[in-house]
Short mmCIF file of C-alpha atoms in Angstrom, two decimals:
data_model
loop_
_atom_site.label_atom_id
_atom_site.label_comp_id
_atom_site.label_asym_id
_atom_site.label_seq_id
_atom_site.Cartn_x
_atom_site.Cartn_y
_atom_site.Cartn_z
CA UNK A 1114 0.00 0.00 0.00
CA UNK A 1115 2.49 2.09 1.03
CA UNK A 1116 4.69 1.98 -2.31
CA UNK A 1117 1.18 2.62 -4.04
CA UNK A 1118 0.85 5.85 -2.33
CA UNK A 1119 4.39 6.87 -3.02
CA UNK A 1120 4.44 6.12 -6.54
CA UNK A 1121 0.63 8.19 -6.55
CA UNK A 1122 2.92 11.05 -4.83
CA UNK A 1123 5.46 10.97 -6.94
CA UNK A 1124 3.08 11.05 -10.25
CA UNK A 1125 1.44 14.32 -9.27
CA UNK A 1126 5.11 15.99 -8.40
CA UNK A 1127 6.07 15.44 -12.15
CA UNK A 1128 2.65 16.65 -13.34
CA UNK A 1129 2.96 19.39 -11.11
CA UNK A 1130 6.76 20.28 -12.77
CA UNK A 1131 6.13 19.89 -15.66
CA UNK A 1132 2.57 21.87 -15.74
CA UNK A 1133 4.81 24.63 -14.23
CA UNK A 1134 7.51 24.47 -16.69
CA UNK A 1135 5.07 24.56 -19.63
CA UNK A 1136 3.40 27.24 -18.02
CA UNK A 1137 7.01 29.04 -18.25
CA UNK A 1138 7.76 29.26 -21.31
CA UNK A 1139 10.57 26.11 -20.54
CA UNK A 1140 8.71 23.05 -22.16
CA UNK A 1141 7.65 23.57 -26.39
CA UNK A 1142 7.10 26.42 -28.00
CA UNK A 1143 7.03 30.06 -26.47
CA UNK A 1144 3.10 31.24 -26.62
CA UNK A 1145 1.18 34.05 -25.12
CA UNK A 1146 -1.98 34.36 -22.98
CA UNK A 1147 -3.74 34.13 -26.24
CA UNK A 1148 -2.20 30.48 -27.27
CA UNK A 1149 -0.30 32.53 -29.99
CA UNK A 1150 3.62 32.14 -30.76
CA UNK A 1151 5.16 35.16 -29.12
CA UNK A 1152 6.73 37.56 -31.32
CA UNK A 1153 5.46 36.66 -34.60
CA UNK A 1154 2.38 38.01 -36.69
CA UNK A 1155 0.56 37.23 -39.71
CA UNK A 1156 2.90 38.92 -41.80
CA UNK A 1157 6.38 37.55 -40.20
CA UNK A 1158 4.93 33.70 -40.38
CA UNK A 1159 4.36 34.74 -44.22
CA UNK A 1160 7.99 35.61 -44.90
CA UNK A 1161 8.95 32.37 -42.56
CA UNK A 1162 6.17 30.82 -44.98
CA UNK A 1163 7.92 31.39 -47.83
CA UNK A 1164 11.11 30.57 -46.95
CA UNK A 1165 10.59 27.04 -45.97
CA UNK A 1166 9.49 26.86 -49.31
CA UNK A 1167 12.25 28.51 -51.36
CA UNK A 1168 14.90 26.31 -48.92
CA UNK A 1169 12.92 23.28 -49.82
CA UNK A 1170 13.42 23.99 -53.85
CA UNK A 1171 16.86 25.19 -53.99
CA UNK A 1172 17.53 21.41 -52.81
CA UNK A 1173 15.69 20.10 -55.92
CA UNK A 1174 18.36 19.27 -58.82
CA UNK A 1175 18.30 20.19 -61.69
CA UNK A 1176 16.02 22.99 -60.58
CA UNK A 1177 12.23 23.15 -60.74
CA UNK A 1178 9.63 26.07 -62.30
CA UNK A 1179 7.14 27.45 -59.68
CA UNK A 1180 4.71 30.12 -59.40
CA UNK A 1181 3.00 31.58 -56.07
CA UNK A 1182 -0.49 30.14 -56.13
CA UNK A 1183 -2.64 31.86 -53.38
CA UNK A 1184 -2.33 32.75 -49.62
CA UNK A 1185 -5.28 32.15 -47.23
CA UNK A 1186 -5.57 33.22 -43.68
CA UNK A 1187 -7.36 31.54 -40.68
CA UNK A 1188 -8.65 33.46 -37.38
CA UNK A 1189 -5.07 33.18 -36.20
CA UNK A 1190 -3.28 31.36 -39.04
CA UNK A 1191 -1.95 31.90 -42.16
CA UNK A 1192 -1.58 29.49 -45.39
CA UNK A 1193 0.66 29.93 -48.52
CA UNK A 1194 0.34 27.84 -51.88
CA UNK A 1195 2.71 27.43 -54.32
CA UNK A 1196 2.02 25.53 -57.97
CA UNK A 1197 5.07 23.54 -59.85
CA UNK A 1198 5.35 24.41 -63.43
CA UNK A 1199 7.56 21.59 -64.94
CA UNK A 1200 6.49 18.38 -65.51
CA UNK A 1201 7.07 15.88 -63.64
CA UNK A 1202 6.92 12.42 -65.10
CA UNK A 1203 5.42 9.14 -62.99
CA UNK A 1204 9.00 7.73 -63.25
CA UNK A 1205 10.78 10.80 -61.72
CA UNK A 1206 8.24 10.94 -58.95
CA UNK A 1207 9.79 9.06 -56.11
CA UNK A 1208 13.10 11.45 -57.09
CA UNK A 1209 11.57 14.48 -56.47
CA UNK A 1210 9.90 13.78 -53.36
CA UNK A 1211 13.11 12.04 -51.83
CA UNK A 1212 14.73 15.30 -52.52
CA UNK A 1213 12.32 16.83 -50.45
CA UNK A 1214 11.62 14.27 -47.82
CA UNK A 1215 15.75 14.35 -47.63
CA UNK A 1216 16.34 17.98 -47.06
CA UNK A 1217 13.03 17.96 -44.28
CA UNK A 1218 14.51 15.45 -42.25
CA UNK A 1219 17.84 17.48 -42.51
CA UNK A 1220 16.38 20.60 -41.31
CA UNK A 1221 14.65 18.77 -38.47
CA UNK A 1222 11.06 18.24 -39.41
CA UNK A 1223 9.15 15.61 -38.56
CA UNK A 1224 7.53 13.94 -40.85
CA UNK A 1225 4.04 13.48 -39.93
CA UNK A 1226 3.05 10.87 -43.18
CA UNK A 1227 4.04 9.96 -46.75
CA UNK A 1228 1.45 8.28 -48.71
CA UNK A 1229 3.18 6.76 -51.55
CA UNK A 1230 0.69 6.40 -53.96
CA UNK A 1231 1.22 5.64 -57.29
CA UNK A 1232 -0.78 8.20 -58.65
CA UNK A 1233 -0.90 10.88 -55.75
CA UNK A 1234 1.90 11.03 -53.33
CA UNK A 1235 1.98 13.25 -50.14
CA UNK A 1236 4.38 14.03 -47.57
CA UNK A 1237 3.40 15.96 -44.68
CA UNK A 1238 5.63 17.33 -42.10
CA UNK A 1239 6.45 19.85 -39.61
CA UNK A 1240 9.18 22.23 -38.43
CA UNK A 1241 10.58 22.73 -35.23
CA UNK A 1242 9.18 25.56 -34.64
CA UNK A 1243 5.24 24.18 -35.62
CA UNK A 1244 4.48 25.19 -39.31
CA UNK A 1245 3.01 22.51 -41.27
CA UNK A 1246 4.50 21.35 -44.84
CA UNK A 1247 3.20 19.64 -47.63
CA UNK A 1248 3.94 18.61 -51.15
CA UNK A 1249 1.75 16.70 -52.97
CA UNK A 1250 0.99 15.50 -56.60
CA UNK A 1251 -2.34 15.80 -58.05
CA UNK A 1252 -4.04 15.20 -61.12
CA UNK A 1253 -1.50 14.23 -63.94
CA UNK A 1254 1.40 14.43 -61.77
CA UNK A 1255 1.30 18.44 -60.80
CA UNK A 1256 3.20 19.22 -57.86
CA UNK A 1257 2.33 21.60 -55.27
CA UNK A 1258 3.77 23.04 -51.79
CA UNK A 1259 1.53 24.10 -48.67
CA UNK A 1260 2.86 25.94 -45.63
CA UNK A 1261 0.74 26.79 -42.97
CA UNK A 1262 1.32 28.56 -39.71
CA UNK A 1263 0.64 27.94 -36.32
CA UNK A 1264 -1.06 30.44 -34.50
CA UNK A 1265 0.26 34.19 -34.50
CA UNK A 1266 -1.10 37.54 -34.06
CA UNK A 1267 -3.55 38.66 -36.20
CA UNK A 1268 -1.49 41.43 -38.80
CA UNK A 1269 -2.12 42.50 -42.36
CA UNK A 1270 -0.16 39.54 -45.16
CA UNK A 1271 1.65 41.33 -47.77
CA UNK A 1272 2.17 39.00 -51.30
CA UNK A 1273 5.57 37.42 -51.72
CA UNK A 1274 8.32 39.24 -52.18
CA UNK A 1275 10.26 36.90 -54.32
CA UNK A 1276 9.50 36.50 -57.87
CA UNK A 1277 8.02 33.04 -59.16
CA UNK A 1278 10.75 31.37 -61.50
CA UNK A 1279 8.09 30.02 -63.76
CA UNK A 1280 5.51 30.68 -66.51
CA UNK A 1281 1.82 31.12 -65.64
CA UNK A 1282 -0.74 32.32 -67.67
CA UNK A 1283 -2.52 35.45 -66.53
CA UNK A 1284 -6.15 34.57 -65.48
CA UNK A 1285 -5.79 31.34 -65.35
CA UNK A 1286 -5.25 28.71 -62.90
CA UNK A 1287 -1.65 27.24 -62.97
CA UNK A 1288 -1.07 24.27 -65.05
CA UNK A 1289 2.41 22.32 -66.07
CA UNK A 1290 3.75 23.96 -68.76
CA UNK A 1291 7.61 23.68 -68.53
CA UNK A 1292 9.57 20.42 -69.94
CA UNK A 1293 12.64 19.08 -68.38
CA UNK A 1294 15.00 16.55 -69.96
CA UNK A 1295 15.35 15.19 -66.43
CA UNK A 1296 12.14 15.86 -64.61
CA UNK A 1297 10.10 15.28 -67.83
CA UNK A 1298 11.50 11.82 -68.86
CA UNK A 1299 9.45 9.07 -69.53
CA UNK A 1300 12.61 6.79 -70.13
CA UNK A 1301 15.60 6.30 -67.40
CA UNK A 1302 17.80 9.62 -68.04
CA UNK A 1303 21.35 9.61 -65.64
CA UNK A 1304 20.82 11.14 -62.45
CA UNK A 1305 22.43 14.39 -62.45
CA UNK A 1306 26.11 14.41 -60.78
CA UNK A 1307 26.29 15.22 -57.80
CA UNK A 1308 27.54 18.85 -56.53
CA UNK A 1309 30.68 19.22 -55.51
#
């Protein structure tokens, strides 16, 4: 009985602890009263937003054509979309997202899921400091990125400030438009050498 009641005792000290050092600031991520991440707004999880995403492409070899797709915003969140413009063959599919899934685990994100489906593949992950990432295919092999925020003050989101590197027509929604020798093979093409 009595090693029940100690073990009961020593249960609720560590709750205790570690409610306080939550409650600090000590344990996860630093939020306010309001359940927001201190310091940043709408705006600043944007630009971090954004760069997650041009990080993520710079690591794709031989490079990729995107365009900015859309941004959304939530009550306290904020979303940004971003459309691949070269085609990416069935074959080359598995590359491209090992590229990706490579670099995320490199930078520390967890990866939440990969579906590896033939026709649409997904990986979904998340930073260290709690913004969800996605890439996925979708119909005919498009890729797309999604980077969403975790909750931050409400501010006023500006566009992107960096210009897409891809072709879009104006009006219309984004489709794959660029060819690649590499990405855009149908037949085995050598991988591209590595840098050095």
């Amino acid at each position: 009985m009595r090693r029940i009641a100690g073990t009961a005792r020593l249960t609720c000290a560590v709750v205790v602890v570690g409610a306080l050092l939550a409650g600090c600031g000590l344990l996860g991520d630093a939020k306010n009263d309001k359940g927001t991440v201190s310091g940043m707004d709408m705006q600043g999880a944007a630009e971090r937003a954004d760069g997650m995403f041009y990080s993520t492409v710079e690591e794709i070899k031989p490079e990729i054509e995107w365009v900015h797709y859309t941004t959304t915003t939530g009550k306290c969140d904020v979303t940004r979309y971003w459309t691949v413009m070269t085609v990416v063959s069935e074959q080359r599919r598995g590359n491209f997202l090992g590229l990706v899934e490579r670099f995320w685990k490199a930078s520390d994100y967890r990866i939440d899921m990969v579906n590896p489906s033939k026709d649409l593949p997904t990986i979904i992950a998340t930073s260290p400091d709690g913004f969800g990432v996605q890439v996925k295919f979708g119909y005919k092999g498009q890729a797309f990125f999604e980077v969403t925020s975790p909750c931050v003050e409400k501010s006023k989101v500006a566009g992107p400030k960096r210009a897409a590197n891809g072709r879009a027509y104006e009006g219309e929604i984004p489709t794959p438009n660029v060819r690649s020798a590499f990405w855009s093979a149908v037949t085995p093409v050598p991988d591209p050498a590595p840098s050095p």
